[in-house]
C-alpha cells in the first residue's frame, strides 16, 4: 500500500510539474521579450538625440583641393576596369558589385595591412561562422525576426533559426557567450576579417557605389573587458580608437 501510494503521488507530482513547466516557459518568453526592449548603455559622452546632435571631436589632415572636378570612386573604378556594378540585375541584383584585377588585390592588401598592424598589438586572430542562431544576434542588440529584418534569414523549412551575420562582431560575441572568462586573461583583444551580409535595401533609388551594399569584407576589432572599476571598457575603446586613427593616418587619409 505504501508503494502504491508513493507511485500515485509521483504521478501527481509529474502532472503538476508539467503544468509548472508550461507556465515557466510562458513567463520566460514574456519577460525575455520585455528584456529585449531594454537599450544598451551608451557612452557617457554620447550626445542625446538624433544625428543633428552629433559633435565633431577631431579632424585629421586636410581635405584635398583640386583645380578640376574630381571623379567619384565608382567612376574611377569603372574607368580603370577594377569595379563593376552595372549590368548585374540578371546576376545578383541591386547593391552588389565585382572587384577585378587591382581592385581585388587592393581589398586583400587593406585586410593584410590592418591584420599586420593589429597582431603585434596583442590581438587574437579569429575566423568565425557566417551562419549563427537568432539568440546570438539578439545578444548583440539585433532582432533578426523584425519587419523588415536587418539580417538575411536562411530558409527556415530547411535550416531552423540560422541567419547570415552582418559583422564578425556577432560571431565573436557568440564565441564568448554563456561561459566565464578568467579575470587575469582580461582584456582580450580579438581581430577578425570576415564577409559581412546586410539586407540594406533592394531598390534602385539609392546612389551607386560601394556603399550600403549587400556584401563586403571588413576587419573588426573586438574587446572583452573586466568591470571591476567600471573604467575598463572606456579605456579599451580609447585604445581601439587610437589604433583606428593610426591605420587611417598611415594610409594617408583625411578623416574626422
PDB file of C-alpha atoms in Angstrom:
ATOM      1  CA  UNK A   1       0.000   0.000   0.000  1.00  0.00           C
ATOM      2  CA  UNK A   2       2.824   2.449   0.792  1.00  0.00           C
ATOM      3  CA  UNK A   3       4.493   1.715  -2.555  1.00  0.00           C
ATOM      4  CA  UNK A   4       1.209   2.213  -4.448  1.00  0.00           C
ATOM      5  CA  UNK A   5       0.604   5.481  -2.620  1.00  0.00           C
ATOM      6  CA  UNK A   6       4.092   6.738  -3.471  1.00  0.00           C
ATOM      7  CA  UNK A   7       3.613   5.833  -7.144  1.00  0.00           C
ATOM      8  CA  UNK A   8       0.301   7.692  -7.199  1.00  0.00           C
ATOM      9  CA  UNK A   9       1.952  10.666  -5.539  1.00  0.00           C
ATOM     10  CA  UNK A  10       4.750  10.526  -8.133  1.00  0.00           C
ATOM     11  CA  UNK A  11       2.226  10.691 -10.990  1.00  0.00           C
ATOM     12  CA  UNK A  12       0.525  13.638  -9.312  1.00  0.00           C
ATOM     13  CA  UNK A  13       3.836  15.491  -8.924  1.00  0.00           C
ATOM     14  CA  UNK A  14       4.698  14.790 -12.575  1.00  0.00           C
ATOM     15  CA  UNK A  15       1.385  16.287 -13.730  1.00  0.00           C
ATOM     16  CA  UNK A  16       1.911  19.328 -11.519  1.00  0.00           C
ATOM     17  CA  UNK A  17       5.440  19.702 -12.883  1.00  0.00           C
ATOM     18  CA  UNK A  18       4.174  19.649 -16.482  1.00  0.00           C
ATOM     19  CA  UNK A  19       1.801  22.493 -15.689  1.00  0.00           C
ATOM     20  CA  UNK A  20       4.511  24.475 -13.918  1.00  0.00           C
ATOM     21  CA  UNK A  21       6.999  23.966 -16.771  1.00  0.00           C
ATOM     22  CA  UNK A  22       4.450  25.276 -19.275  1.00  0.00           C
ATOM     23  CA  UNK A  23       3.806  28.279 -17.023  1.00  0.00           C
ATOM     24  CA  UNK A  24       7.548  28.842 -16.638  1.00  0.00           C
ATOM     25  CA  UNK A  25       8.042  28.777 -20.419  1.00  0.00           C
ATOM     26  CA  UNK A  26       5.256  31.343 -20.926  1.00  0.00           C
ATOM     27  CA  UNK A  27       6.688  33.612 -18.221  1.00  0.00           C
ATOM     28  CA  UNK A  28      10.207  33.243 -19.615  1.00  0.00           C
ATOM     29  CA  UNK A  29       9.067  34.243 -23.101  1.00  0.00           C
ATOM     30  CA  UNK A  30       7.064  37.194 -21.773  1.00  0.00           C
ATOM     31  CA  UNK A  31       9.915  38.627 -19.723  1.00  0.00           C
ATOM     32  CA  UNK A  32      12.509  37.834 -22.415  1.00  0.00           C
ATOM     33  CA  UNK A  33      10.545  39.868 -24.965  1.00  0.00           C
ATOM     34  CA  UNK A  34      10.358  42.737 -22.469  1.00  0.00           C
ATOM     35  CA  UNK A  35      14.086  42.458 -21.768  1.00  0.00           C
ATOM     36  CA  UNK A  36      14.813  42.783 -25.498  1.00  0.00           C
ATOM     37  CA  UNK A  37      13.295  46.274 -25.355  1.00  0.00           C
ATOM     38  CA  UNK A  38      15.872  47.453 -22.808  1.00  0.00           C
ATOM     39  CA  UNK A  39      18.510  49.568 -24.587  1.00  0.00           C
ATOM     40  CA  UNK A  40      22.243  49.078 -24.201  1.00  0.00           C
ATOM     41  CA  UNK A  41      24.085  51.567 -22.043  1.00  0.00           C
ATOM     42  CA  UNK A  42      25.671  54.325 -24.112  1.00  0.00           C
ATOM     43  CA  UNK A  43      28.971  56.089 -23.613  1.00  0.00           C
ATOM     44  CA  UNK A  44      28.525  58.936 -21.094  1.00  0.00           C
ATOM     45  CA  UNK A  45      29.859  61.457 -23.625  1.00  0.00           C
ATOM     46  CA  UNK A  46      27.487  60.369 -26.408  1.00  0.00           C
ATOM     47  CA  UNK A  47      25.060  63.244 -27.210  1.00  0.00           C
ATOM     48  CA  UNK A  48      21.370  62.542 -26.644  1.00  0.00           C
ATOM     49  CA  UNK A  49      19.213  62.932 -29.746  1.00  0.00           C
ATOM     50  CA  UNK A  50      19.383  62.321 -33.472  1.00  0.00           C
ATOM     51  CA  UNK A  51      22.231  62.894 -35.931  1.00  0.00           C
ATOM     52  CA  UNK A  52      21.819  66.664 -35.669  1.00  0.00           C
ATOM     53  CA  UNK A  53      23.184  66.485 -32.113  1.00  0.00           C
ATOM     54  CA  UNK A  54      26.444  64.815 -33.212  1.00  0.00           C
ATOM     55  CA  UNK A  55      29.677  66.665 -32.451  1.00  0.00           C
ATOM     56  CA  UNK A  56      32.867  66.615 -34.497  1.00  0.00           C
ATOM     57  CA  UNK A  57      35.606  65.842 -31.962  1.00  0.00           C
ATOM     58  CA  UNK A  58      38.638  65.924 -34.248  1.00  0.00           C
ATOM     59  CA  UNK A  59      39.577  66.400 -37.900  1.00  0.00           C
ATOM     60  CA  UNK A  60      42.835  64.814 -39.049  1.00  0.00           C
ATOM     61  CA  UNK A  61      44.590  66.023 -42.187  1.00  0.00           C
ATOM     62  CA  UNK A  62      43.202  68.437 -44.744  1.00  0.00           C
ATOM     63  CA  UNK A  63      40.672  67.790 -47.436  1.00  0.00           C
ATOM     64  CA  UNK A  64      42.440  67.960 -50.821  1.00  0.00           C
ATOM     65  CA  UNK A  65      41.558  70.886 -53.081  1.00  0.00           C
ATOM     66  CA  UNK A  66      41.574  70.154 -56.814  1.00  0.00           C
ATOM     67  CA  UNK A  67      41.600  72.597 -59.746  1.00  0.00           C
ATOM     68  CA  UNK A  68      39.262  70.215 -61.581  1.00  0.00           C
ATOM     69  CA  UNK A  69      36.084  68.317 -60.794  1.00  0.00           C
ATOM     70  CA  UNK A  70      37.224  65.085 -59.109  1.00  0.00           C
ATOM     71  CA  UNK A  71      35.632  61.777 -60.069  1.00  0.00           C
ATOM     72  CA  UNK A  72      33.862  59.554 -57.567  1.00  0.00           C
ATOM     73  CA  UNK A  73      35.257  56.157 -56.612  1.00  0.00           C
ATOM     74  CA  UNK A  74      32.808  54.289 -58.846  1.00  0.00           C
ATOM     75  CA  UNK A  75      33.609  56.402 -61.914  1.00  0.00           C
ATOM     76  CA  UNK A  76      37.332  55.956 -61.268  1.00  0.00           C
ATOM     77  CA  UNK A  77      36.935  52.232 -60.693  1.00  0.00           C
ATOM     78  CA  UNK A  78      34.890  51.707 -63.835  1.00  0.00           C
ATOM     79  CA  UNK A  79      37.398  53.697 -65.871  1.00  0.00           C
ATOM     80  CA  UNK A  80      40.229  51.510 -64.577  1.00  0.00           C
ATOM     81  CA  UNK A  81      38.096  48.371 -65.035  1.00  0.00           C
ATOM     82  CA  UNK A  82      38.598  47.360 -61.389  1.00  0.00           C
ATOM     83  CA  UNK A  83      34.980  47.826 -60.205  1.00  0.00           C
ATOM     84  CA  UNK A  84      31.862  46.559 -61.944  1.00  0.00           C
ATOM     85  CA  UNK A  85      28.464  47.496 -60.584  1.00  0.00           C
ATOM     86  CA  UNK A  86      26.422  47.831 -63.758  1.00  0.00           C
ATOM     87  CA  UNK A  87      24.675  45.107 -65.763  1.00  0.00           C
ATOM     88  CA  UNK A  88      24.264  42.916 -62.678  1.00  0.00           C
ATOM     89  CA  UNK A  89      20.462  42.770 -62.376  1.00  0.00           C
ATOM     90  CA  UNK A  90      20.415  39.316 -64.011  1.00  0.00           C
ATOM     91  CA  UNK A  91      23.291  38.053 -61.826  1.00  0.00           C
ATOM     92  CA  UNK A  92      22.936  39.356 -58.279  1.00  0.00           C
ATOM     93  CA  UNK A  93      20.606  42.364 -58.353  1.00  0.00           C
ATOM     94  CA  UNK A  94      20.995  45.863 -56.968  1.00  0.00           C
ATOM     95  CA  UNK A  95      23.614  46.830 -54.348  1.00  0.00           C
ATOM     96  CA  UNK A  96      26.140  44.190 -55.470  1.00  0.00           C
ATOM     97  CA  UNK A  97      29.468  44.544 -57.264  1.00  0.00           C
ATOM     98  CA  UNK A  98      32.568  42.857 -58.654  1.00  0.00           C
ATOM     99  CA  UNK A  99      36.166  43.804 -57.845  1.00  0.00           C
ATOM    100  CA  UNK A 100      38.608  42.889 -60.608  1.00  0.00           C
ATOM    101  CA  UNK A 101      42.371  42.968 -61.006  1.00  0.00           C
ATOM    102  CA  UNK A 102      43.888  45.745 -58.911  1.00  0.00           C
ATOM    103  CA  UNK A 103      40.511  46.259 -57.192  1.00  0.00           C
ATOM    104  CA  UNK A 104      40.525  42.728 -55.788  1.00  0.00           C
ATOM    105  CA  UNK A 105      44.219  42.997 -54.879  1.00  0.00           C
ATOM    106  CA  UNK A 106      43.559  46.314 -53.119  1.00  0.00           C
ATOM    107  CA  UNK A 107      40.930  44.693 -50.894  1.00  0.00           C
ATOM    108  CA  UNK A 108      43.319  41.880 -49.945  1.00  0.00           C
ATOM    109  CA  UNK A 109      46.109  44.397 -49.328  1.00  0.00           C
ATOM    110  CA  UNK A 110      43.963  46.515 -46.991  1.00  0.00           C
ATOM    111  CA  UNK A 111      42.952  43.442 -44.981  1.00  0.00           C
ATOM    112  CA  UNK A 112      46.570  42.269 -44.749  1.00  0.00           C
ATOM    113  CA  UNK A 113      47.792  45.771 -43.838  1.00  0.00           C
ATOM    114  CA  UNK A 114      45.286  46.002 -40.978  1.00  0.00           C
ATOM    115  CA  UNK A 115      45.966  42.492 -39.688  1.00  0.00           C
ATOM    116  CA  UNK A 116      49.719  43.143 -39.731  1.00  0.00           C
ATOM    117  CA  UNK A 117      49.110  46.326 -37.751  1.00  0.00           C
ATOM    118  CA  UNK A 118      46.977  44.684 -35.046  1.00  0.00           C
ATOM    119  CA  UNK A 119      48.607  41.305 -34.484  1.00  0.00           C
ATOM    120  CA  UNK A 120      51.772  42.795 -32.878  1.00  0.00           C
ATOM    121  CA  UNK A 121      49.454  44.766 -30.556  1.00  0.00           C
ATOM    122  CA  UNK A 122      48.351  41.545 -28.855  1.00  0.00           C
ATOM    123  CA  UNK A 123      45.180  40.841 -30.846  1.00  0.00           C
ATOM    124  CA  UNK A 124      43.991  37.245 -31.126  1.00  0.00           C
ATOM    125  CA  UNK A 125      43.217  36.450 -34.794  1.00  0.00           C
ATOM    126  CA  UNK A 126      39.952  34.612 -35.299  1.00  0.00           C
ATOM    127  CA  UNK A 127      37.690  33.335 -38.071  1.00  0.00           C
ATOM    128  CA  UNK A 128      34.005  32.984 -37.256  1.00  0.00           C
ATOM    129  CA  UNK A 129      30.903  31.270 -38.701  1.00  0.00           C
ATOM    130  CA  UNK A 130      28.834  33.333 -41.116  1.00  0.00           C
ATOM    131  CA  UNK A 131      25.661  31.465 -40.076  1.00  0.00           C
ATOM    132  CA  UNK A 132      24.540  31.990 -36.488  1.00  0.00           C
ATOM    133  CA  UNK A 133      21.436  31.412 -34.395  1.00  0.00           C
ATOM    134  CA  UNK A 134      18.969  34.188 -33.595  1.00  0.00           C
ATOM    135  CA  UNK A 135      19.821  34.332 -29.882  1.00  0.00           C
ATOM    136  CA  UNK A 136      23.380  35.429 -30.711  1.00  0.00           C
ATOM    137  CA  UNK A 137      22.053  38.326 -32.819  1.00  0.00           C
ATOM    138  CA  UNK A 138      19.635  39.308 -30.049  1.00  0.00           C
ATOM    139  CA  UNK A 139      22.504  39.325 -27.567  1.00  0.00           C
ATOM    140  CA  UNK A 140      24.250  41.860 -29.812  1.00  0.00           C
ATOM    141  CA  UNK A 141      21.195  44.121 -29.945  1.00  0.00           C
ATOM    142  CA  UNK A 142      19.747  42.976 -33.292  1.00  0.00           C
ATOM    143  CA  UNK A 143      16.351  41.345 -33.781  1.00  0.00           C
ATOM    144  CA  UNK A 144      16.530  39.021 -36.808  1.00  0.00           C
ATOM    145  CA  UNK A 145      12.751  38.486 -36.848  1.00  0.00           C
ATOM    146  CA  UNK A 146      11.916  42.197 -37.034  1.00  0.00           C
ATOM    147  CA  UNK A 147       9.979  43.540 -40.036  1.00  0.00           C
ATOM    148  CA  UNK A 148      11.812  44.400 -42.195  1.00  0.00           C
ATOM    149  CA  UNK A 149      14.597  42.161 -40.941  1.00  0.00           C
ATOM    150  CA  UNK A 150      18.072  43.731 -40.713  1.00  0.00           C
ATOM    151  CA  UNK A 151      19.674  40.351 -41.468  1.00  0.00           C
ATOM    152  CA  UNK A 152      19.302  37.602 -44.046  1.00  0.00           C
ATOM    153  CA  UNK A 153      17.298  34.667 -42.690  1.00  0.00           C
ATOM    154  CA  UNK A 154      18.078  31.234 -44.113  1.00  0.00           C
ATOM    155  CA  UNK A 155      15.098  29.147 -45.339  1.00  0.00           C
ATOM    156  CA  UNK A 156      13.535  28.006 -42.019  1.00  0.00           C
ATOM    157  CA  UNK A 157      11.972  24.949 -43.647  1.00  0.00           C
ATOM    158  CA  UNK A 158      15.468  23.551 -44.195  1.00  0.00           C
ATOM    159  CA  UNK A 159      17.632  25.273 -41.574  1.00  0.00           C
ATOM    160  CA  UNK A 160      15.866  26.253 -38.377  1.00  0.00           C
ATOM    161  CA  UNK A 161      16.919  29.552 -36.766  1.00  0.00           C
ATOM    162  CA  UNK A 162      20.000  30.459 -38.818  1.00  0.00           C
ATOM    163  CA  UNK A 163      20.897  33.922 -40.129  1.00  0.00           C
ATOM    164  CA  UNK A 164      23.804  35.430 -42.060  1.00  0.00           C
ATOM    165  CA  UNK A 165      25.977  37.728 -39.952  1.00  0.00           C
ATOM    166  CA  UNK A 166      26.300  41.377 -40.968  1.00  0.00           C
ATOM    167  CA  UNK A 167      29.501  41.731 -38.933  1.00  0.00           C
ATOM    168  CA  UNK A 168      32.008  39.363 -37.333  1.00  0.00           C
ATOM    169  CA  UNK A 169      31.122  41.061 -34.025  1.00  0.00           C
ATOM    170  CA  UNK A 170      28.163  38.668 -33.769  1.00  0.00           C
ATOM    171  CA  UNK A 171      30.288  35.563 -34.253  1.00  0.00           C
ATOM    172  CA  UNK A 172      32.965  36.750 -31.807  1.00  0.00           C
ATOM    173  CA  UNK A 173      30.319  37.589 -29.205  1.00  0.00           C
ATOM    174  CA  UNK A 174      28.896  34.091 -29.708  1.00  0.00           C
ATOM    175  CA  UNK A 175      32.349  32.627 -29.039  1.00  0.00           C
ATOM    176  CA  UNK A 176      32.425  34.262 -25.596  1.00  0.00           C
ATOM    177  CA  UNK A 177      28.735  33.957 -24.658  1.00  0.00           C
ATOM    178  CA  UNK A 178      27.450  31.661 -21.908  1.00  0.00           C
ATOM    179  CA  UNK A 179      30.792  30.861 -20.327  1.00  0.00           C
ATOM    180  CA  UNK A 180      33.189  32.524 -17.911  1.00  0.00           C
ATOM    181  CA  UNK A 181      36.482  34.178 -18.824  1.00  0.00           C
ATOM    182  CA  UNK A 182      39.290  34.277 -16.285  1.00  0.00           C
ATOM    183  CA  UNK A 183      39.814  37.733 -14.828  1.00  0.00           C
ATOM    184  CA  UNK A 184      43.584  37.524 -15.265  1.00  0.00           C
ATOM    185  CA  UNK A 185      43.107  36.955 -19.015  1.00  0.00           C
ATOM    186  CA  UNK A 186      41.292  40.269 -19.477  1.00  0.00           C
ATOM    187  CA  UNK A 187      41.192  42.381 -21.514  1.00  0.00           C
ATOM    188  CA  UNK A 188      41.012  40.090 -24.536  1.00  0.00           C
ATOM    189  CA  UNK A 189      41.569  41.775 -27.900  1.00  0.00           C
ATOM    190  CA  UNK A 190      40.279  39.947 -30.983  1.00  0.00           C
ATOM    191  CA  UNK A 191      40.724  40.797 -34.662  1.00  0.00           C
ATOM    192  CA  UNK A 192      38.671  39.113 -37.375  1.00  0.00           C
ATOM    193  CA  UNK A 193      38.385  39.571 -41.126  1.00  0.00           C
ATOM    194  CA  UNK A 194      35.033  38.350 -42.388  1.00  0.00           C
ATOM    195  CA  UNK A 195      32.465  38.660 -45.143  1.00  0.00           C
ATOM    196  CA  UNK A 196      29.521  40.730 -43.915  1.00  0.00           C
ATOM    197  CA  UNK A 197      25.984  40.298 -45.270  1.00  0.00           C
ATOM    198  CA  UNK A 198      23.403  43.072 -44.859  1.00  0.00           C
ATOM    199  CA  UNK A 199      19.909  43.344 -46.261  1.00  0.00           C
ATOM    200  CA  UNK A 200      20.076  47.152 -46.579  1.00  0.00           C
ATOM    201  CA  UNK A 201      17.667  47.847 -49.455  1.00  0.00           C
ATOM    202  CA  UNK A 202      16.765  46.299 -52.797  1.00  0.00           C
ATOM    203  CA  UNK A 203      15.567  49.448 -54.532  1.00  0.00           C
ATOM    204  CA  UNK A 204      17.489  51.224 -57.273  1.00  0.00           C
ATOM    205  CA  UNK A 205      16.847  54.715 -55.912  1.00  0.00           C
ATOM    206  CA  UNK A 206      20.000  54.881 -53.771  1.00  0.00           C
ATOM    207  CA  UNK A 207      23.256  56.261 -55.152  1.00  0.00           C
ATOM    208  CA  UNK A 208      25.621  53.869 -56.874  1.00  0.00           C
ATOM    209  CA  UNK A 209      28.956  52.898 -55.446  1.00  0.00           C
ATOM    210  CA  UNK A 210      30.471  50.625 -52.819  1.00  0.00           C
ATOM    211  CA  UNK A 211      28.257  51.967 -50.032  1.00  0.00           C
ATOM    212  CA  UNK A 212      25.389  50.228 -48.241  1.00  0.00           C
ATOM    213  CA  UNK A 213      25.966  47.108 -50.320  1.00  0.00           C
ATOM    214  CA  UNK A 214      24.660  43.632 -49.522  1.00  0.00           C
ATOM    215  CA  UNK A 215      28.071  42.020 -49.041  1.00  0.00           C
ATOM    216  CA  UNK A 216      31.542  43.303 -48.164  1.00  0.00           C
ATOM    217  CA  UNK A 217      34.733  42.346 -46.331  1.00  0.00           C
ATOM    218  CA  UNK A 218      35.538  44.024 -43.029  1.00  0.00           C
ATOM    219  CA  UNK A 219      38.275  43.801 -40.408  1.00  0.00           C
ATOM    220  CA  UNK A 220      36.781  44.000 -36.912  1.00  0.00           C
ATOM    221  CA  UNK A 221      38.391  44.885 -33.592  1.00  0.00           C
ATOM    222  CA  UNK A 222      36.541  43.321 -30.655  1.00  0.00           C
ATOM    223  CA  UNK A 223      37.326  43.543 -26.955  1.00  0.00           C
ATOM    224  CA  UNK A 224      36.234  41.706 -23.815  1.00  0.00           C
ATOM    225  CA  UNK A 225      36.984  43.627 -20.628  1.00  0.00           C
ATOM    226  CA  UNK A 226      36.513  43.259 -16.902  1.00  0.00           C
ATOM    227  CA  UNK A 227      34.127  45.514 -14.966  1.00  0.00           C
ATOM    228  CA  UNK A 228      35.991  45.784 -11.669  1.00  0.00           C
ATOM    229  CA  UNK A 229      36.459  49.559 -11.681  1.00  0.00           C
ATOM    230  CA  UNK A 230      33.902  50.454 -14.352  1.00  0.00           C
ATOM    231  CA  UNK A 231      36.549  52.203 -16.476  1.00  0.00           C
ATOM    232  CA  UNK A 232      37.925  49.168 -18.335  1.00  0.00           C
ATOM    233  CA  UNK A 233      35.543  49.312 -21.309  1.00  0.00           C
ATOM    234  CA  UNK A 234      36.112  53.018 -21.905  1.00  0.00           C
ATOM    235  CA  UNK A 235      39.898  52.549 -21.704  1.00  0.00           C
ATOM    236  CA  UNK A 236      39.832  49.775 -24.311  1.00  0.00           C
ATOM    237  CA  UNK A 237      37.574  51.873 -26.546  1.00  0.00           C
ATOM    238  CA  UNK A 238      40.140  54.696 -26.391  1.00  0.00           C
ATOM    239  CA  UNK A 239      42.864  52.198 -27.326  1.00  0.00           C
ATOM    240  CA  UNK A 240      40.857  50.924 -30.304  1.00  0.00           C
ATOM    241  CA  UNK A 241      40.123  54.499 -31.438  1.00  0.00           C
ATOM    242  CA  UNK A 242      43.844  55.351 -31.328  1.00  0.00           C
ATOM    243  CA  UNK A 243      44.582  52.273 -33.452  1.00  0.00           C
ATOM    244  CA  UNK A 244      41.910  53.252 -35.977  1.00  0.00           C
ATOM    245  CA  UNK A 245      43.455  56.721 -36.260  1.00  0.00           C
ATOM    246  CA  UNK A 246      46.891  55.189 -36.690  1.00  0.00           C
ATOM    247  CA  UNK A 247      45.605  52.963 -39.508  1.00  0.00           C
ATOM    248  CA  UNK A 248      43.877  55.808 -41.367  1.00  0.00           C
ATOM    249  CA  UNK A 249      46.835  58.151 -40.945  1.00  0.00           C
ATOM    250  CA  UNK A 250      49.319  55.594 -42.274  1.00  0.00           C
ATOM    251  CA  UNK A 251      47.062  55.161 -45.310  1.00  0.00           C
ATOM    252  CA  UNK A 252      47.331  58.913 -45.890  1.00  0.00           C
ATOM    253  CA  UNK A 253      43.613  59.516 -45.482  1.00  0.00           C
ATOM    254  CA  UNK A 254      41.888  62.712 -44.382  1.00  0.00           C
ATOM    255  CA  UNK A 255      39.194  61.827 -41.854  1.00  0.00           C
ATOM    256  CA  UNK A 256      37.155  63.063 -38.918  1.00  0.00           C
TER     257      UNK A 256
END
